[in-house]
């Protein structure tokens, strides 16, 4: 992995907004903010759902992404999504939105307060076959919180099926860049950076063909 340049939202987001419009225009109002995954990143995730036929999705950090992905899964008539959320307000808000759109058979938000050291989500019953993991939480934008998402791969790696894909958002930040370096140094996961979209996309490195 090389160090990416730091960059704000760009023209790719305007294009991505158009691409996402089938999931946005006919839905209900969603509370987008700069805390939401950027449209360009969301397009990469949606493309992976379609191209990779991803059906067992786990998201760390709920928000408008949860609702958009649930709308995509409904359109595709396949797949389920679980979203871990530490904040009760966001958990309730997004679960309520899913319910009002009749999406709660497809996606659910699990309220998982942060605990332990290093602090991470309290895990209850988890899907044991995840084929797409999206790491967009816990919040890591405050000083001293840059490593907040680092535990994700160790904590969930055992639930990731062969061929699973992991997305890490916000790779324009030093904390996320360091996380990718530490994951690559300590595991057989390797990541490609999609800098315009602000995401890193990882898969397990295939084992040697002739051990
Ligand atoms: C980076 S946000 C997750 C965003 C979510 N994956 C999305 O793309 O909509 C991390 C945490 O911030 C909170 N959050 C979610 N959406 C937010 C928003 N639009 N603005 C501010 N905070 C948000 C939630 O507690 C969430 O777990």
Short mmCIF file of C-alpha atoms and ligand atoms in Angstrom, two decimals:
data_model
loop_
_atom_site.label_atom_id
_atom_site.label_comp_id
_atom_site.label_asym_id
_atom_site.label_seq_id
_atom_site.Cartn_x
_atom_site.Cartn_y
_atom_site.Cartn_z
CA UNK A 1 0.00 0.00 0.00
CA UNK A 2 1.28 3.47 -0.83
CA UNK A 3 0.31 6.57 1.11
CA UNK A 4 -2.73 8.17 -0.54
CA UNK A 5 -3.05 11.92 -0.90
CA UNK A 6 -5.59 13.48 1.40
CA UNK A 7 -8.58 14.77 -0.56
CA UNK A 8 -12.06 16.15 0.02
CA UNK A 9 -15.21 14.94 -1.79
CA UNK A 10 -14.68 15.41 -5.52
CA UNK A 11 -16.33 15.24 -8.93
CA UNK A 12 -16.65 11.47 -8.56
CA UNK A 13 -19.29 12.09 -5.89
CA UNK A 14 -21.45 14.09 -8.31
CA UNK A 15 -21.32 11.22 -10.80
CA UNK A 16 -21.94 8.72 -8.02
CA UNK A 17 -24.99 10.65 -6.87
CA UNK A 18 -26.52 10.15 -10.32
CA UNK A 19 -25.62 6.46 -10.30
CA UNK A 20 -27.26 6.02 -6.88
CA UNK A 21 -30.37 7.93 -7.87
CA UNK A 22 -32.55 4.80 -8.41
CA UNK A 23 -31.96 4.03 -4.73
CA UNK A 24 -32.56 7.60 -3.60
CA UNK A 25 -35.23 9.22 -5.75
CA UNK A 26 -38.07 6.81 -5.04
CA UNK A 27 -37.21 6.39 -1.38
CA UNK A 28 -37.98 8.59 1.59
CA UNK A 29 -35.93 11.44 2.98
CA UNK A 30 -32.60 10.35 4.47
CA UNK A 31 -30.46 12.46 6.85
CA UNK A 32 -27.27 12.72 4.77
CA UNK A 33 -24.36 14.60 6.33
CA UNK A 34 -20.59 14.63 6.00
CA UNK A 35 -20.72 11.73 8.48
CA UNK A 36 -22.31 9.54 5.80
CA UNK A 37 -20.22 7.41 3.48
CA UNK A 38 -19.46 9.44 0.38
CA UNK A 39 -21.59 8.64 -2.69
CA UNK A 40 -18.47 7.51 -4.59
CA UNK A 41 -17.69 5.02 -1.82
CA UNK A 42 -21.26 3.79 -1.70
CA UNK A 43 -21.22 3.13 -5.43
CA UNK A 44 -18.18 0.89 -4.93
CA UNK A 45 -20.02 -1.04 -2.22
CA UNK A 46 -23.20 -1.35 -4.32
CA UNK A 47 -21.13 -2.53 -7.31
CA UNK A 48 -19.54 -5.19 -5.13
CA UNK A 49 -23.00 -6.37 -4.02
CA UNK A 50 -24.03 -6.71 -7.67
CA UNK A 51 -20.83 -8.07 -9.26
CA UNK A 52 -19.93 -10.27 -6.30
CA UNK A 53 -23.52 -11.36 -5.62
CA UNK A 54 -23.00 -10.46 -1.97
CA UNK A 55 -25.85 -11.70 0.20
CA UNK A 56 -24.54 -11.81 3.79
CA UNK A 57 -23.45 -8.30 4.62
CA UNK A 58 -22.23 -6.89 7.91
CA UNK A 59 -21.76 -3.16 8.36
CA UNK A 60 -19.97 -1.47 11.26
CA UNK A 61 -21.56 1.96 11.71
CA UNK A 62 -25.12 2.50 10.55
CA UNK A 63 -26.59 5.44 8.69
CA UNK A 64 -28.06 6.26 5.31
CA UNK A 65 -25.75 3.57 3.86
CA UNK A 66 -27.77 0.96 5.76
CA UNK A 67 -31.04 2.09 4.20
CA UNK A 68 -29.61 2.41 0.68
CA UNK A 69 -28.04 -1.04 0.84
CA UNK A 70 -31.30 -2.52 2.13
CA UNK A 71 -33.13 -0.89 -0.80
CA UNK A 72 -30.60 -2.45 -3.19
CA UNK A 73 -31.01 -5.90 -1.62
CA UNK A 74 -34.78 -5.60 -1.91
CA UNK A 75 -34.47 -4.63 -5.58
CA UNK A 76 -32.24 -7.67 -6.12
CA UNK A 77 -34.63 -9.89 -4.11
CA UNK A 78 -31.73 -11.46 -2.28
CA UNK A 79 -29.42 -10.84 0.62
CA UNK A 80 -29.54 -9.67 4.22
CA UNK A 81 -27.71 -6.93 6.07
CA UNK A 82 -26.79 -6.54 9.74
CA UNK A 83 -25.50 -3.17 10.91
CA UNK A 84 -23.67 -2.72 14.23
CA UNK A 85 -24.38 0.64 15.84
CA UNK A 86 -22.95 1.89 19.14
CA UNK A 87 -25.21 4.94 19.41
CA UNK A 88 -28.77 4.26 20.55
CA UNK A 89 -30.13 7.36 18.79
CA UNK A 90 -28.73 6.28 15.40
CA UNK A 91 -29.69 2.66 15.99
CA UNK A 92 -33.29 3.66 16.71
CA UNK A 93 -33.44 6.20 13.86
CA UNK A 94 -32.18 3.80 11.19
CA UNK A 95 -34.13 0.79 12.47
CA UNK A 96 -37.28 2.93 12.43
CA UNK A 97 -36.54 4.03 8.86
CA UNK A 98 -36.07 0.40 7.81
CA UNK A 99 -39.38 -0.49 9.45
CA UNK A 100 -41.27 2.36 7.76
CA UNK A 101 -39.95 1.24 4.38
CA UNK A 102 -40.84 -2.39 5.13
CA UNK A 103 -37.15 -3.27 4.89
CA UNK A 104 -36.82 -4.81 8.34
CA UNK A 105 -36.92 -8.37 7.02
CA UNK A 106 -33.87 -7.51 4.90
CA UNK A 107 -31.80 -5.34 7.20
CA UNK A 108 -31.53 -4.88 10.94
CA UNK A 109 -29.57 -2.55 13.16
CA UNK A 110 -28.04 -4.14 16.24
CA UNK A 111 -27.39 -1.71 19.10
CA UNK A 112 -23.85 -2.66 20.17
CA UNK A 113 -22.35 -0.23 22.72
CA UNK A 114 -18.59 0.21 22.70
CA UNK A 115 -16.73 -1.67 25.41
CA UNK A 116 -13.38 -3.22 26.36
CA UNK A 117 -9.82 -2.23 25.60
CA UNK A 118 -9.24 -1.59 22.80
CA UNK A 119 -12.78 -0.30 22.78
CA UNK A 120 -15.04 -1.89 20.16
CA UNK A 121 -18.60 -3.04 19.63
CA UNK A 122 -20.14 -5.44 22.16
CA UNK A 123 -20.93 -8.44 20.00
CA UNK A 124 -23.96 -10.60 20.62
CA UNK A 125 -25.25 -13.20 18.23
CA UNK A 126 -23.52 -12.60 14.93
CA UNK A 127 -24.05 -13.88 11.39
CA UNK A 128 -21.45 -16.62 11.02
CA UNK A 129 -21.14 -16.38 7.23
CA UNK A 130 -20.31 -12.86 6.16
CA UNK A 131 -19.37 -12.31 2.51
CA UNK A 132 -19.15 -8.51 2.63
CA UNK A 133 -17.89 -6.51 5.61
CA UNK A 134 -18.14 -2.73 5.56
CA UNK A 135 -16.06 -0.96 8.22
CA UNK A 136 -17.42 2.58 8.64
CA UNK A 137 -17.53 2.69 12.44
CA UNK A 138 -16.96 3.22 15.27
CA UNK A 139 -16.42 6.97 14.75
CA UNK A 140 -12.72 7.67 14.28
CA UNK A 141 -12.68 11.35 13.34
CA UNK A 142 -11.87 12.81 16.78
CA UNK A 143 -8.28 13.31 18.00
CA UNK A 144 -6.90 10.13 19.52
CA UNK A 145 -9.56 7.94 17.89
CA UNK A 146 -7.68 7.14 14.68
CA UNK A 147 -7.30 3.44 15.51
CA UNK A 148 -10.94 2.97 16.56
CA UNK A 149 -11.73 0.66 13.62
CA UNK A 150 -8.60 -1.46 13.86
CA UNK A 151 -10.17 -4.34 15.84
CA UNK A 152 -12.69 -5.13 13.07
CA UNK A 153 -10.64 -7.68 11.15
CA UNK A 154 -9.48 -9.62 14.21
CA UNK A 155 -12.94 -9.62 15.76
CA UNK A 156 -14.85 -10.58 12.61
CA UNK A 157 -12.24 -12.41 10.53
CA UNK A 158 -13.52 -15.79 11.69
CA UNK A 159 -16.99 -14.99 10.36
CA UNK A 160 -15.75 -14.05 6.88
CA UNK A 161 -16.29 -16.77 4.29
CA UNK A 162 -13.74 -17.71 1.64
CA UNK A 163 -13.90 -15.04 -1.05
CA UNK A 164 -15.30 -12.42 1.31
CA UNK A 165 -14.54 -8.76 0.69
CA UNK A 166 -13.81 -6.07 3.28
CA UNK A 167 -14.34 -2.35 2.71
CA UNK A 168 -12.71 0.25 4.95
CA UNK A 169 -14.04 3.79 4.50
CA UNK A 170 -12.26 7.11 5.07
CA UNK A 171 -8.85 6.04 3.82
CA UNK A 172 -7.93 9.67 3.25
CA UNK A 173 -7.24 9.82 7.01
CA UNK A 174 -3.90 8.86 8.60
CA UNK A 175 -5.63 6.57 11.11
CA UNK A 176 -7.28 4.45 8.41
CA UNK A 177 -4.05 4.37 6.38
CA UNK A 178 -2.26 3.03 9.45
CA UNK A 179 -4.99 0.43 9.97
CA UNK A 180 -4.50 -0.91 6.44
CA UNK A 181 -0.76 -1.14 7.03
CA UNK A 182 -1.25 -3.02 10.31
CA UNK A 183 -3.85 -5.39 8.81
CA UNK A 184 -1.54 -6.20 5.90
CA UNK A 185 1.42 -6.70 8.26
CA UNK A 186 -0.44 -9.04 10.59
CA UNK A 187 -2.86 -10.98 8.32
CA UNK A 188 -3.12 -12.50 4.84
CA UNK A 189 -5.58 -9.76 3.82
CA UNK A 190 -4.43 -7.39 1.08
CA UNK A 191 -6.09 -4.12 0.15
CA UNK A 192 -6.47 -1.99 -2.94
CA UNK A 193 -7.06 1.69 -2.45
CA UNK A 194 -9.75 3.41 -4.45
CA UNK A 195 -8.66 6.94 -3.70
CA UNK A 196 -11.38 8.84 -5.60
CA UNK A 197 -14.00 6.88 -3.66
CA UNK A 198 -12.13 7.06 -0.34
CA UNK A 199 -12.33 3.32 0.33
CA UNK A 200 -9.89 0.42 0.65
CA UNK A 201 -11.12 -2.91 -0.68
CA UNK A 202 -9.54 -6.09 0.66
CA UNK A 203 -9.53 -9.82 0.07
CA UNK A 204 -7.59 -12.70 1.57
CA UNK A 205 -4.44 -13.43 -0.36
CA UNK A 206 -4.74 -16.87 -1.99
CA UNK A 207 -2.55 -19.51 -0.38
CA UNK A 208 0.39 -21.08 -2.25
CA UNK A 209 -0.72 -23.43 -5.03
CA UNK A 210 2.09 -25.91 -4.29
CA UNK A 211 2.66 -25.85 -0.54
C1 LIG B 1 -19.02 7.24 9.73
S1 LIG B 1 -20.56 7.17 10.53
C2 LIG B 1 -21.33 5.80 9.73
C3 LIG B 1 -22.02 6.26 8.49
C4 LIG B 1 -22.84 5.24 7.76
N1 LIG B 1 -22.10 4.03 7.44
C5 LIG B 1 -23.33 5.87 6.48
O1 LIG B 1 -22.60 5.81 5.47
O2 LIG B 1 -24.39 6.45 6.49
C6 LIG B 1 -20.06 6.50 12.07
C7 LIG B 1 -21.09 6.72 13.18
O3 LIG B 1 -21.55 8.06 13.17
C8 LIG B 1 -22.95 8.10 13.39
N2 LIG B 1 -23.57 8.55 12.15
C9 LIG B 1 -24.20 7.83 11.21
N3 LIG B 1 -24.63 8.61 10.21
C10 LIG B 1 -24.24 9.85 10.53
C11 LIG B 1 -24.40 11.12 9.91
N4 LIG B 1 -25.06 11.25 8.77
N5 LIG B 1 -23.87 12.20 10.53
C12 LIG B 1 -23.23 12.10 11.69
N6 LIG B 1 -23.05 10.91 12.35
C13 LIG B 1 -23.55 9.82 11.77
C14 LIG B 1 -23.36 6.69 13.79
O4 LIG B 1 -23.23 6.57 15.18
C15 LIG B 1 -22.32 5.85 13.07
O5 LIG B 1 -22.09 4.60 13.68
#
